[in-house]
Amino acid sequence: MSLWRQFARGVRALSNRTAADQDAGDEVQHYLDEATAALVANGLSLKEARRAAQLELGSVTAVREQMRSYGWENFLETLLADVRCAGRWLCKNPGFTVVSALTLALGIGASTAIFSAVNPILLQPLPYPHADRLMMIWDISEGERSDVTFHTYREVVERNRSFDALAVMDGSPWQPTMIGSMAPKRLDGQKVSASYFHVLGVSPALGRDFQAADDRFHGPRVVILSNALWKRRFGRDPWIIGRGVRLDDDLYTVLGVLPPGFENVLSPATEIWSPLQYDAGHATQFETREWGHHMRMFGRLRPGVGIGQARRELDRIAHTPIAEFPRPHWASLHSGFIVDSLQDHVTRAVRPALLALSGAVILVLLIACVNVTNLLLSRGTRRRGEFAMRAALGAGRPRLMRQLLTESLLLAALGGGLGILVANLGIWALAALSPPGLPRVSAIGLDGTAFAFAFGVTTLIGLVTGLIPALDASRIDLIAGIQQSSQRIVGGHQWARRMLVVSEVALAFVLLVSAGLLLGSLEHMFAITPGFNASHLLTMQVQLSGHRYDKDSAKQWFFARALEAVRGVPGAASVAVSSLLPFSGDQYGTYGVQFEDRRGYEVSRYVVSPGYFQTMGIPLRRGRPLSKHDTYDAPLAAVISESLAKSEFHGADPIGRRVHIGPLNRPEYTIVGVVGDVKQASLAESQPDAAYITPPQSWFADDTMSLIVRVHGNATAPAPAIKNAIWSLDKDQAIVHVATMDSLIAKSAAERRFAMIVFEAFALAALMLAAIGLYGVLAGSVNDRTREIGVRAALGASRGKILVDVVQQGMKIAGLGIVIGLGAAAAATQGIASLLFGVSRLDAITYLGVIALLAAVSLIACWVPAWRAARVDPSVTLRAE
């Protein structure tokens, strides 16, 4: 080794010379030639010696540059040299590079896709000026938040001093049919107060906003169009302003067109807006619609006014009525108000799911980082001779660490580039799988913020995954490293890699448990009966438009004739109509009922045709169902739900008892029957109290009804024939929302299904990465222990014994990860507790199933390297030694 030591001293002395020494290159080249001979004489191959010299010194020019004082230009040149060196190394190891880059792409792409959804929904302010000052205002009814009345809106507008402006929108749907040169099209519209867009801080791009004069009783018929509707229906015609469009047989004047970037977060599907035009004079008549809780109110706080101050002022208004704004005795205004930010209102429903998904994607990202770190440590073990040689050639710890960090950053950059492609696919999948209520879906995408996030994550991963291997490589023993035989180095590597795999298994356990709990929740949910027989039910919604249906009698005539026409369609077993359809999203059919003891309830009011209960398969508990004899001139008859009967009558017979449904100035209904409870909004929600009456006995006729058809065979097959039967009565009426009842029930659980699918995908990725990590550790261990295994085999150890030893080694690692994962999962699943139904977050069956799955996958991952170890030929191994 004297020649080697002489070479090393010469290189170190040369490294201390000044940059002015122009002959340094020749001298270094001379010493490099000697070093090559020395290394070959000490057992290294010529190829290894040359590669070591190229990696560290590269060329005489590179050495001269290193000996110069560092300047900006020198720094850039050195950095480029490091990048070129890292690139050459990655190209020489294509298998490692591809696996590592794909692993990082999975983590970076998934995290970027989830961030692209979380950022506009939860983190960014709403797309309005000073959006933090926008507040939703709710009435309190029976201790819960409720829509406000029109009278409440009028009073708060006049008496408050906390808000710059207030606005309301009608919670009941307005879906006009646009008639013109193109085919009739039913639109999603909104009836709003004139101040609606002013409060949001938005002005039309063409034309003008609503004015107070537009929002008066019997005021002008005017509308404002969305930019998308203007483009689609009117071809961006700038002369549309001031022209008329026909909606439901009425001519409306177009006042304005909204800008293309406008997002209506309060009702994303809306394409057209019109003023409320309520009769303010009727607001003091307590039995009018103006006293119904069907208005959604929001406002913009004055600058400097906080939400707490606004709440206190509104509470004072609620508790101090004045003569100018009289209130009925049953008004809930005195209970106070709830004031929330508009941002919280928009995101409240989806916040738990998005936060849970954010936590899941962080776990996947951590697993990906751990896996790549493991791969880098494994490669570092194989490169310890190279690192030792480069250290002997004069490279200090910072130089080695910088080179290795450059390699990991370049690897992360490759993963980040592929991750952008994965993120694009992920965003497409999120949009396709997202539940219907997900707000701001149009804002989800790879914008500048998402790219900045991806860049930041990529850089952080490059530093984190490279730091441990870099620190490890910088502590290599020169002589032992060159001889490739240091058990201390190998052992240290193995311990670190095993701990990393333990963390992978623990993180995978958390994701698998979360996915299993969500899957169990869905299974429990769909095991619940909705209260009717959903199979073979076809539903569709029919909305009447046109002045020929202004009278209630005309509406009832049309739906009665439609029932007769549909009954003649082949395949239709039974037919009915209802003003409310379970699981359809209908939520504006809630009315008050009052029994003889003056006790009141909020119930779902169903106006249904005779035969509805038979068609739906709703069981009759007592009395009789509604029949064709419950007509205009017959005594008013009602059927109530079982839960309402229990709440009011506590087991007594309700048949023959009387109840007010809706306005108290109407005659009372006689209860003639009790039917089973029906889930209205979701299988996860408790069944609401309900009251059923026939169309002729309702105090007003609904212009929108849902048609329910029980079908022989395939539920969707007769849909075209049913549409034609309805259109045979009036071809201008829109038929929408055609769906089977089974699909509506499945759609009601869309949020939980969305979370479950994403968690299952992440859990599967985590399971695969953990298995790969465990396999890699054992494969590396077998490779490092080849001599030991050969000696044991030569001394008489059987293949079975070696196989069991290696498998036990791997299963101990997996077992430790499972134990740690048990505690982590018990804590982490608190984040998805709101998404669970019928399943405890500590469900023993789920945990045992995940333990069994991880154990089985770990056993498979251990078996391959164990089989390889058992097949080691001792004669070949010992001969190589």
Coordinates of N, CA and C in Angstrom, one line a residue, residues 622-807:
R622 N -100.9 0.8 9.4 CA -102.2 0.9 10.0 C -103.1 1.6 9.0
G623 N -104.4 1.4 9.1 CA -105.4 2.1 8.4 C -105.4 1.8 6.9
R624 N -105.6 2.8 6.1 CA -105.7 2.5 4.6 C -104.7 3.5 3.9
P625 N -104.3 3.2 2.6 CA -103.6 4.2 1.9 C -104.5 5.2 1.3
L626 N -103.9 6.2 0.7 CA -104.6 7.2 -0.1 C -105.2 6.6 -1.3
S627 N -106.4 7.0 -1.7 CA -107.1 6.3 -2.8 C -107.7 7.4 -3.8
K628 N -108.2 6.9 -4.9 CA -108.8 7.8 -5.9 C -110.1 8.5 -5.4
H629 N -110.6 8.0 -4.2 CA -111.8 8.7 -3.7 C -111.4 9.9 -2.9
D630 N -110.1 10.2 -2.6 CA -109.7 11.3 -1.9 C -109.6 12.5 -2.8
T631 N -110.7 13.1 -3.2 CA -110.8 14.1 -4.3 C -111.1 15.4 -3.6
Y632 N -111.4 16.4 -4.5 CA -111.7 17.8 -4.1 C -112.8 17.9 -3.0
D633 N -113.9 17.2 -3.3 CA -115.0 17.4 -2.5 C -115.1 16.3 -1.3
A634 N -114.1 15.4 -1.2 CA -114.1 14.4 -0.2 C -113.5 15.0 1.1
P635 N -113.7 14.5 2.2 CA -113.0 14.9 3.4 C -111.5 14.8 3.3
L636 N -110.8 15.8 3.8 CA -109.4 15.9 3.7 C -108.7 14.7 4.4
A637 N -107.9 13.9 3.7 CA -107.3 12.7 4.2 C -105.8 12.8 4.1
A638 N -105.1 12.3 5.2 CA -103.7 12.3 5.2 C -103.2 11.0 5.7
V639 N -102.0 10.6 5.2 CA -101.3 9.4 5.8 C -100.0 9.9 6.4
I640 N -99.6 9.5 7.5 CA -98.4 9.9 8.2 C -97.4 8.8 8.3
S641 N -96.1 9.1 8.5 CA -95.1 8.1 8.7 C -95.1 7.5 10.1
E642 N -94.5 6.4 10.2 CA -94.6 5.7 11.5 C -93.8 6.4 12.6
S643 N -92.7 7.1 12.2 CA -92.0 7.8 13.2 C -92.8 9.0 13.7
L644 N -93.5 9.7 12.9 CA -94.3 10.8 13.3 C -95.4 10.3 14.2
A645 N -96.0 9.2 13.9 CA -97.1 8.6 14.8 C -96.6 8.3 16.1
K646 N -95.3 7.7 16.2 CA -94.8 7.4 17.5 C -94.5 8.6 18.3
S647 N -93.9 9.7 17.6 CA -93.6 10.9 18.4 C -94.8 11.6 19.0
E648 N -95.9 11.6 18.2 CA -97.1 12.3 18.7 C -98.0 11.4 19.5
F649 N -98.2 10.2 19.1 CA -99.3 9.4 19.8 C -98.7 8.3 20.7
H650 N -97.4 8.1 20.7 CA -96.8 7.2 21.7 C -97.4 5.8 21.8
G651 N -97.7 5.2 20.7 CA -98.3 3.9 20.6 C -99.8 3.9 20.5
A652 N -100.5 5.0 20.8 CA -102.0 5.0 20.6 C -102.3 5.0 19.1
D653 N -103.5 4.7 18.9 CA -104.0 4.6 17.5 C -104.2 6.0 16.9
P654 N -103.5 6.4 15.9 CA -103.7 7.8 15.3 C -104.8 7.9 14.3
I655 N -105.4 6.7 13.9 CA -106.4 6.7 12.8 C -107.6 7.6 13.3
G656 N -108.1 8.5 12.5 CA -109.2 9.3 12.9 C -108.8 10.6 13.6
R657 N -107.5 10.8 14.0 CA -107.1 12.0 14.6 C -106.9 13.1 13.5
R658 N -106.9 14.3 14.0 CA -106.9 15.4 13.0 C -105.5 16.2 13.1
V659 N -105.1 16.8 12.0 CA -103.8 17.4 12.0 C -103.9 18.6 10.9
H660 N -103.3 19.7 11.2 CA -103.0 20.8 10.3 C -101.8 20.5 9.5
I661 N -101.8 20.5 8.2 CA -100.6 20.4 7.4 C -100.5 21.7 6.6
G662 N -99.4 22.4 6.8 CA -99.2 23.7 6.1 C -99.9 24.8 6.8
P663 N -100.5 25.7 6.1 CA -101.2 26.9 6.6 C -102.2 26.5 7.7
L664 N -102.2 27.3 8.8 CA -103.2 27.0 9.8 C -104.6 27.5 9.5
N665 N -104.7 28.4 8.5 CA -106.0 28.8 8.1 C -106.7 27.9 7.2
R666 N -106.1 26.7 6.9 CA -106.7 25.7 6.1 C -107.4 24.7 7.0
P667 N -108.4 24.0 6.4 CA -109.1 22.9 7.2 C -108.1 21.8 7.6
E668 N -108.4 21.1 8.7 CA -107.6 20.0 9.2 C -107.8 18.8 8.3
Y669 N -106.7 18.0 8.3 CA -106.8 16.7 7.6 C -107.1 15.6 8.7
T670 N -107.7 14.5 8.2 CA -108.0 13.4 9.1 C -107.0 12.3 8.7
I671 N -106.3 11.8 9.7 CA -105.3 10.7 9.5 C -106.0 9.4 9.2
V672 N -105.8 8.9 8.0 CA -106.5 7.6 7.6 C -105.5 6.4 7.6
G673 N -104.2 6.7 7.7 CA -103.3 5.6 7.6 C -101.9 6.0 8.1
V674 N -101.1 4.9 8.4 CA -99.7 5.1 8.8 C -98.9 4.2 8.0
V675 N -97.8 4.7 7.4 CA -96.9 3.9 6.6 C -95.5 3.9 7.2
G676 N -94.7 3.0 6.7 CA -93.3 2.8 7.2 C -92.5 4.1 6.9
D677 N -91.5 4.2 7.7 CA -90.6 5.4 7.5 C -89.8 5.2 6.2
V678 N -89.5 6.3 5.5 CA -88.7 6.3 4.3 C -87.5 7.3 4.4
K679 N -86.3 6.8 4.0 CA -85.2 7.7 4.0 C -85.3 8.7 2.9
Q680 N -85.1 9.9 3.1 CA -85.3 10.9 2.1 C -84.0 11.4 1.5
A681 N -83.1 11.8 2.3 CA -81.8 12.4 1.7 C -80.7 11.4 1.6
S682 N -80.6 10.5 2.6 CA -79.4 9.6 2.6 C -79.7 8.4 3.5
L683 N -79.1 7.3 3.2 CA -79.2 6.1 4.0 C -78.6 6.3 5.4
A684 N -77.6 7.3 5.5 CA -76.9 7.5 6.7 C -77.7 8.4 7.7
E685 N -78.7 9.1 7.1 CA -79.5 10.1 8.0 C -80.8 9.4 8.5
S686 N -81.1 9.8 9.7 CA -82.4 9.3 10.3 C -83.6 9.7 9.4
Q687 N -84.6 8.8 9.3 CA -85.7 9.1 8.5 C -86.5 10.3 9.0
P688 N -86.9 11.2 8.1 CA -87.6 12.4 8.6 C -89.1 12.0 8.8
D689 N -89.8 12.8 9.6 CA -91.2 12.7 9.7 C -91.8 13.1 8.4
A690 N -92.9 12.4 8.0 CA -93.5 12.7 6.7 C -95.0 12.7 6.8
A691 N -95.7 13.5 5.9 CA -97.1 13.4 5.8 C -97.4 13.4 4.3
Y692 N -98.4 12.6 3.9 CA -98.8 12.3 2.5 C -100.2 12.8 2.3
I693 N -100.4 13.5 1.2 CA -101.8 13.9 0.8 C -101.9 13.8 -0.7
T694 N -103.1 13.8 -1.3 CA -103.3 13.7 -2.7 C -103.3 15.0 -3.4
P695 N -103.0 15.1 -4.7 CA -102.9 16.4 -5.4 C -104.3 17.2 -5.3
P696 N -105.4 16.5 -5.5 CA -106.7 17.3 -5.4 C -106.9 18.0 -4.0
Q697 N -106.3 17.4 -2.9 CA -106.5 17.9 -1.6 C -105.4 18.8 -1.1
S698 N -104.4 19.1 -1.9 CA -103.3 20.0 -1.6 C -103.8 21.5 -1.7
W699 N -103.3 22.4 -0.9 CA -103.7 23.8 -1.0 C -103.1 24.5 -2.1
F700 N -102.1 23.9 -2.9 CA -101.7 24.4 -4.1 C -101.2 23.2 -5.0
A701 N -101.1 23.4 -6.3 CA -100.7 22.4 -7.2 C -99.2 22.6 -7.5
D702 N -98.5 21.5 -7.4 CA -97.0 21.6 -7.8 C -96.9 21.5 -9.3
D703 N -96.0 22.4 -9.8 CA -95.8 22.4 -11.3 C -94.6 21.4 -11.6
T704 N -93.9 20.9 -10.6 CA -92.9 19.9 -10.9 C -93.2 18.7 -10.1
M705 N -93.3 17.5 -10.8 CA -93.5 16.3 -10.1 C -92.6 15.2 -10.6
S706 N -92.3 14.2 -9.8 CA -91.5 13.1 -10.1 C -92.4 11.9 -10.5
L707 N -92.1 11.3 -11.6 CA -92.8 10.2 -12.1 C -92.1 8.9 -11.7
I708 N -92.8 8.0 -11.0 CA -92.2 6.7 -10.6 C -92.9 5.6 -11.3
V709 N -92.1 4.7 -11.9 CA -92.6 3.6 -12.7 C -92.0 2.3 -12.2
R710 N -92.7 1.4 -11.7 CA -92.2 0.0 -11.5 C -92.2 -0.8 -12.7
V711 N -91.1 -1.3 -13.1 CA -90.9 -1.9 -14.5 C -90.7 -3.4 -14.4
H712 N -91.3 -4.1 -15.3 CA -90.9 -5.5 -15.5 C -89.6 -5.6 -16.2
G713 N -88.6 -6.3 -15.6 CA -87.3 -6.5 -16.2 C -86.4 -5.3 -16.0
N714 N -85.6 -4.9 -17.1 CA -84.7 -3.8 -17.0 C -85.4 -2.5 -16.8
A715 N -84.9 -1.8 -15.7 CA -85.7 -0.6 -15.3 C -85.5 0.5 -16.3
T716 N -84.4 0.6 -17.1 CA -84.2 1.7 -18.0 C -84.8 1.4 -19.4
A717 N -85.2 0.2 -19.7 CA -85.6 -0.1 -21.0 C -86.8 0.7 -21.5
P718 N -87.9 0.9 -20.7 CA -89.1 1.6 -21.2 C -88.9 3.1 -21.2
A719 N -87.8 3.7 -20.8 CA -87.6 5.2 -20.6 C -88.0 5.9 -21.9
P720 N -87.5 5.5 -23.1 CA -88.0 6.3 -24.3 C -89.5 6.3 -24.6
A721 N -90.1 5.1 -24.3 CA -91.5 5.0 -24.6 C -92.3 5.8 -23.6
I722 N -91.8 5.9 -22.3 CA -92.5 6.7 -21.3 C -92.4 8.2 -21.7
K723 N -91.2 8.6 -22.1 CA -91.1 10.0 -22.5 C -92.1 10.3 -23.7
N724 N -92.1 9.5 -24.6 CA -93.0 9.7 -25.8 C -94.5 9.7 -25.3
A725 N -94.8 8.9 -24.3 CA -96.2 8.9 -23.8 C -96.5 10.3 -23.2
I726 N -95.6 10.9 -22.5 CA -95.8 12.2 -21.8 C -95.8 13.3 -22.9
W727 N -94.9 13.2 -23.9 CA -94.9 14.2 -24.9 C -96.1 14.1 -25.8
S728 N -96.8 13.0 -25.8 CA -98.0 12.9 -26.6 C -99.1 13.8 -26.1
L729 N -98.9 14.2 -24.8 CA -99.9 15.2 -24.2 C -99.4 16.6 -24.5
D730 N -98.1 16.9 -24.4 CA -97.6 18.2 -24.7 C -96.1 18.0 -24.9
K731 N -95.7 18.3 -26.2 CA -94.3 18.1 -26.6 C -93.3 19.1 -26.1
D732 N -93.9 20.2 -25.5 CA -93.0 21.3 -25.1 C -92.5 21.2 -23.6
Q733 N -93.0 20.1 -22.9 CA -92.6 20.0 -21.5 C -91.3 19.2 -21.4
A734 N -90.4 19.7 -20.5 CA -89.1 19.1 -20.4 C -89.2 17.9 -19.4
I735 N -88.5 16.8 -19.8 CA -88.4 15.6 -18.9 C -86.9 15.5 -18.6
V736 N -86.6 15.5 -17.3 CA -85.2 15.5 -16.9 C -85.0 14.5 -15.8
H737 N -83.7 14.4 -15.4 CA -83.3 13.5 -14.3 C -83.8 12.1 -14.4
V738 N -83.7 11.5 -15.6 CA -84.1 10.1 -15.8 C -83.1 9.2 -15.1
A739 N -83.5 8.4 -14.1 CA -82.6 7.6 -13.4 C -83.3 6.5 -12.7
T740 N -82.6 5.4 -12.4 CA -83.2 4.3 -11.6 C -83.1 4.7 -10.2
M741 N -84.0 4.1 -9.4 CA -83.9 4.4 -7.9 C -82.6 3.8 -7.3
D742 N -82.2 2.7 -7.8 CA -80.9 2.1 -7.3 C -79.7 3.1 -7.5
S743 N -79.7 3.7 -8.7 CA -78.6 4.7 -9.0 C -78.7 5.9 -8.1
L744 N -79.9 6.4 -7.8 CA -80.1 7.5 -6.9 C -79.6 7.2 -5.5
I745 N -79.9 6.0 -5.0 CA -79.4 5.6 -3.7 C -77.9 5.5 -3.6
A746 N -77.3 4.9 -4.7 CA -75.9 4.9 -4.8 C -75.3 6.3 -4.8
K747 N -75.9 7.2 -5.5 CA -75.4 8.6 -5.6 C -75.5 9.3 -4.3
S748 N -76.4 8.9 -3.5 CA -76.5 9.6 -2.2 C -75.3 9.3 -1.3
A749 N -74.6 8.3 -1.5 CA -73.4 7.9 -0.8 C -72.2 8.3 -1.5
A750 N -72.3 9.2 -2.5 CA -71.1 9.5 -3.4 C -69.9 10.0 -2.6
E751 N -70.1 10.8 -1.6 CA -69.0 11.4 -0.8 C -68.2 10.3 -0.1
R752 N -68.9 9.4 0.5 CA -68.2 8.3 1.2 C -67.6 7.3 0.1
R753 N -68.3 7.1 -1.0 CA -67.7 6.2 -2.0 C -66.4 6.9 -2.6
F754 N -66.5 8.2 -2.8 CA -65.3 8.9 -3.3 C -64.1 8.8 -2.4
A755 N -64.3 9.0 -1.1 CA -63.3 8.9 -0.2 C -62.7 7.4 -0.1
M756 N -63.7 6.4 -0.2 CA -63.3 5.0 -0.1 C -62.4 4.7 -1.3
I757 N -62.8 5.1 -2.5 CA -62.0 4.7 -3.7 C -60.6 5.3 -3.7
V758 N -60.5 6.6 -3.3 CA -59.2 7.2 -3.2 C -58.4 6.5 -2.1
F759 N -58.9 6.3 -1.0 CA -58.2 5.6 0.1 C -57.8 4.2 -0.3
E760 N -58.6 3.5 -1.0 CA -58.3 2.1 -1.5 C -57.1 2.2 -2.5
A761 N -57.1 3.2 -3.4 CA -56.0 3.3 -4.3 C -54.7 3.6 -3.6
F762 N -54.8 4.6 -2.7 CA -53.6 4.9 -1.9 C -53.1 3.7 -1.1
A763 N -54.1 3.0 -0.5 CA -53.7 1.8 0.4 C -53.0 0.8 -0.5
L764 N -53.5 0.5 -1.7 CA -52.9 -0.5 -2.6 C -51.5 -0.1 -3.0
A765 N -51.3 1.2 -3.3 CA -50.0 1.7 -3.6 C -49.1 1.5 -2.4
A766 N -49.6 1.9 -1.2 CA -48.7 1.8 0.0 C -48.4 0.3 0.2
L767 N -49.3 -0.6 0.0 CA -49.0 -2.0 0.2 C -48.0 -2.5 -0.7
M768 N -48.0 -2.1 -2.0 CA -47.0 -2.5 -3.0 C -45.7 -2.0 -2.6
L769 N -45.6 -0.7 -2.2 CA -44.3 0.0 -1.9 C -43.7 -0.7 -0.7
A770 N -44.6 -1.0 0.3 CA -44.0 -1.6 1.5 C -43.5 -3.0 1.2
A771 N -44.2 -3.8 0.4 CA -43.7 -5.1 0.0 C -42.4 -5.0 -0.8
I772 N -42.3 -4.0 -1.7 CA -41.1 -3.8 -2.5 C -39.9 -3.4 -1.5
G773 N -40.2 -2.6 -0.5 CA -39.2 -2.2 0.4 C -38.7 -3.3 1.2
L774 N -39.6 -4.2 1.7 CA -39.2 -5.4 2.5 C -38.4 -6.3 1.6
Y775 N -38.9 -6.5 0.4 CA -38.1 -7.4 -0.5 C -36.7 -6.9 -0.8
G776 N -36.6 -5.5 -0.9 CA -35.3 -4.9 -1.2 C -34.3 -5.1 0.0
V777 N -34.8 -4.9 1.2 CA -34.0 -5.1 2.4 C -33.5 -6.5 2.5
L778 N -34.4 -7.5 2.3 CA -34.0 -8.9 2.4 C -33.0 -9.3 1.3
A779 N -33.3 -8.8 0.1 CA -32.5 -9.1 -1.1 C -31.1 -8.6 -0.8
G780 N -31.0 -7.3 -0.3 CA -29.7 -6.7 0.0 C -29.0 -7.5 1.1
S781 N -29.7 -7.9 2.1 CA -29.2 -8.7 3.2 C -28.6 -10.0 2.7
V782 N -29.4 -10.7 1.9 CA -28.9 -12.0 1.3 C -27.6 -11.7 0.5
N783 N -27.6 -10.7 -0.3 CA -26.4 -10.4 -1.1 C -25.2 -10.1 -0.2
D784 N -25.4 -9.4 0.9 CA -24.2 -9.1 1.8 C -23.8 -10.3 2.6
R785 N -24.7 -11.2 2.8 CA -24.5 -12.4 3.6 C -24.2 -13.6 2.8
T786 N -23.9 -13.4 1.5 CA -23.7 -14.6 0.6 C -22.6 -15.5 1.2
R787 N -21.4 -14.9 1.6 CA -20.3 -15.7 2.1 C -20.7 -16.4 3.4
E788 N -21.4 -15.7 4.3 CA -21.8 -16.4 5.5 C -22.8 -17.5 5.2
I789 N -23.7 -17.3 4.3 CA -24.7 -18.4 4.0 C -24.0 -19.6 3.4
G790 N -23.0 -19.3 2.5 CA -22.2 -20.3 1.9 C -21.4 -21.2 2.9
V791 N -20.8 -20.5 3.9 CA -20.1 -21.2 5.0 C -21.1 -22.0 5.8
R792 N -22.3 -21.5 6.1 CA -23.2 -22.3 6.9 C -23.7 -23.5 6.1
A793 N -23.9 -23.3 4.8 CA -24.3 -24.5 4.0 C -23.2 -25.5 4.0
A794 N -21.9 -25.1 3.9 CA -20.8 -26.0 3.8 C -20.7 -26.7 5.1
L795 N -21.1 -26.1 6.2 CA -20.9 -26.7 7.6 C -22.1 -27.6 7.9
G796 N -23.1 -27.7 7.0 CA -24.2 -28.6 7.2 C -25.6 -28.1 7.4
A797 N -25.7 -26.7 7.3 CA -27.1 -26.1 7.4 C -27.9 -26.5 6.2
S798 N -29.1 -26.9 6.5 CA -30.0 -27.4 5.4 C -30.6 -26.1 4.7
R799 N -31.1 -26.4 3.5 CA -31.8 -25.3 2.8 C -33.0 -24.8 3.6
G800 N -33.8 -25.8 4.2 CA -34.9 -25.4 4.9 C -34.6 -24.4 6.1
K801 N -33.5 -24.7 6.8 CA -33.1 -23.9 7.9 C -32.7 -22.5 7.4
I802 N -32.0 -22.4 6.3 CA -31.6 -21.1 5.8 C -32.9 -20.3 5.3
L803 N -33.8 -21.1 4.7 CA -35.0 -20.4 4.2 C -35.8 -19.9 5.4
V804 N -36.0 -20.6 6.4 CA -36.7 -20.2 7.6 C -36.1 -19.0 8.3
D805 N -34.7 -19.0 8.3 CA -34.0 -17.9 9.0 C -34.3 -16.6 8.2
V806 N -34.2 -16.6 6.9 CA -34.4 -15.4 6.2 C -35.8 -14.9 6.3
V807 N -36.7 -15.8 6.2 CA -38.2 -15.5 6.3 C -38.4 -14.9 7.7

